[in-house]
Amino acid sequence: MVTRPASSVVPAASSAPNSWGLGDGQAIPWEYAPAPEARDLVTLKERYGLFIGGRFVAATGGATFTSIDPSTEQPLAAVAKATTADVDKAVRAARRAQRRSWGQLSGKERAKYLFRISRILQERSREFAVLESMDSGKPIKESRDVDVPLAASHFWYYAGWADKLDYAFPGRVARPLGVAAQIIPWNFPLLMLAWKIAPALAAGNTVVLKPASTTPLSALLFAEICVQADLPPGTVNILTGPGEIGMALVTHPDVDKVAFTGSTEIGRKIYQGVAGTDKALTLELGGKAANIVFDDAPLDQAVEGIVNGIYFNQGEVCCAGSRLLVQESIAQPLIDKLKDRLATIRVGDPLDKNTDVGAINSKSQLDKITELVQSGVDEGAELYQPACDLPERGYFFRPTLFTNVAQSHRIAREEIFGPVLSVLTFRTPDEAVEKANNTPYGLSAGIWTDKGSRILEMVSRMKAGVVWANTFNRFDPTSPFGGYKESGFGREGGMHGLHAYVRLEDR
Ligand code: NDP
């Protein structure tokens, strides 16, 4: 449904030119009516406990912290603040379950539980989507159409492997590692939980998971699903609390495997925390992906891919295409098209189904984005932002485009983790490869060209764990994901993701 301001004049269909009479960069002369998803699909508790041994319990000492809605700055719920004593309790509960219940089940029985979890996630998908958008600030169309369905499909996919480990690793015996400590970030809270928990359980491990402090609620709703699915107590444990709790978990002597997704800085500390032990480790860290557009690319599709690459999830995506490398001969037309497209992006209420860019996850993240954008202006790059209204409350940031960017600028080197695109140009494929690889990161990249042979050549020369061709930000549970260099090591997804949770022995 659309509403039109009284002053707008829309040409009659028969006389309307294809462009609707709009000049370049002009906005469409009507507004979408608000279409908010119902918040009452979610029943928020006033207070959430830790999930240890199949039960919700208060933190030792009873401390809590508050999770807020970043789009309104209003509190959502009080959440238990775990202590190191709670870390110990959770690891002991996980160990017990690994020895006595979950670890004793056949692959076929484990698969039934994982299928059940996947089904319940689908049945309760609207509740999860609304809660995820309220707690993280991401648009409901993304939590509804991407995060929750992908989370459910990860459980479905790994359920399929649980009784087929002999086929995944022919000639070897795959044994679970034991207790996995898993630490996840705030940008895809439920999806990162699924990436971590599903392969771990499929392989027979038990887990203690720590969600990010700004987005603990979907993990706690997931704990309710574990109860609903009748998962043996202690198989999944959820500890909410600050970063130090994450480190206490990483360094706990009875943990066998550590999996972390988050910043490179904390990834380094975790690496140090497990050094000198025999714990298995996977790290999925930051990125500064190049999205490369050649002069033979279909420009309109490329524009959609660029927009999806950097403005999806407010740009708070480790694999975001934050550096646009465009071939010099098409730079101007492409930038003009991008600016036109930016004018149609809707920033606002994450629960409005028409919203494209929601709220930034936290005040500190908003401050970081603001500071880096200011550095871009100070260092001489040219800033473009569409003239869109931002809500009066909440942490919002306009979609931003920088041209005239030099490789030395901070906005071209540092992970911004916000809706900010830096445009650089190149003349030859060699120059594109050199610029794309000129980063300490190596998580993802994109290539836009009409030539299949060029795609294959570029892919083989790019130091990036994932390279998308004529698309961007596509995810699938069957496909491995992970980085090179400071983007981390180890893979999640696919059979590679399963490998990270097993010890292979000779038959
Ligand atoms: P962090 O890396 O600090 O947070 C990720 C997770 O690690 C959270 O659960 C966090 O807990 C936990 N954590 C924090 N400190 C420690 C520690 N010492 N030991 C163990 N676990 C810890 O990311 P930030 O939230 O601080 O974001 C900072 C920047 O990191 C962003 O601007 C972005 O550039 C990048 N980032 C990258 C992500 C990715 O997917 N690659 C995801 C998130 C951020 P808590 O929330 O309680 O602090």
Coordinates of C-alpha atoms in Angstrom, one line a residue, residues 1-3 31-39 41 126 130 139-141 144 346 348-355:
M1 CA 0.0 0.0 0.0
V2 CA 1.2 3.5 -0.7
T3 CA 0.1 6.9 0.4
E31 CA 5.7 7.3 0.4
Y32 CA 5.1 3.8 1.6
A33 CA 2.7 3.6 4.5
P34 CA 4.2 2.2 7.7
A35 CA 4.0 -1.6 7.9
P36 CA 5.3 -2.6 11.3
E37 CA 5.5 -6.2 12.3
A38 CA 3.6 -6.9 15.6
R39 CA 5.8 -6.7 18.6
L41 CA 4.5 -11.9 18.7
R126 CA 8.1 -15.1 13.3
V130 CA 10.7 -10.1 15.7
P139 CA 15.4 -5.0 9.5
I140 CA 12.6 -7.5 10.0
K141 CA 12.8 -8.4 6.3
R144 CA 12.5 -13.0 8.6
R346 CA 14.7 3.4 3.5
G348 CA 14.2 3.4 10.0
D349 CA 12.2 1.2 12.3
P350 CA 13.7 -2.3 12.1
L351 CA 10.2 -3.8 12.6
D352 CA 8.8 -2.0 9.5
K353 CA 8.6 -4.4 6.6
N354 CA 9.6 -1.6 4.2
T355 CA 12.8 -0.8 6.0

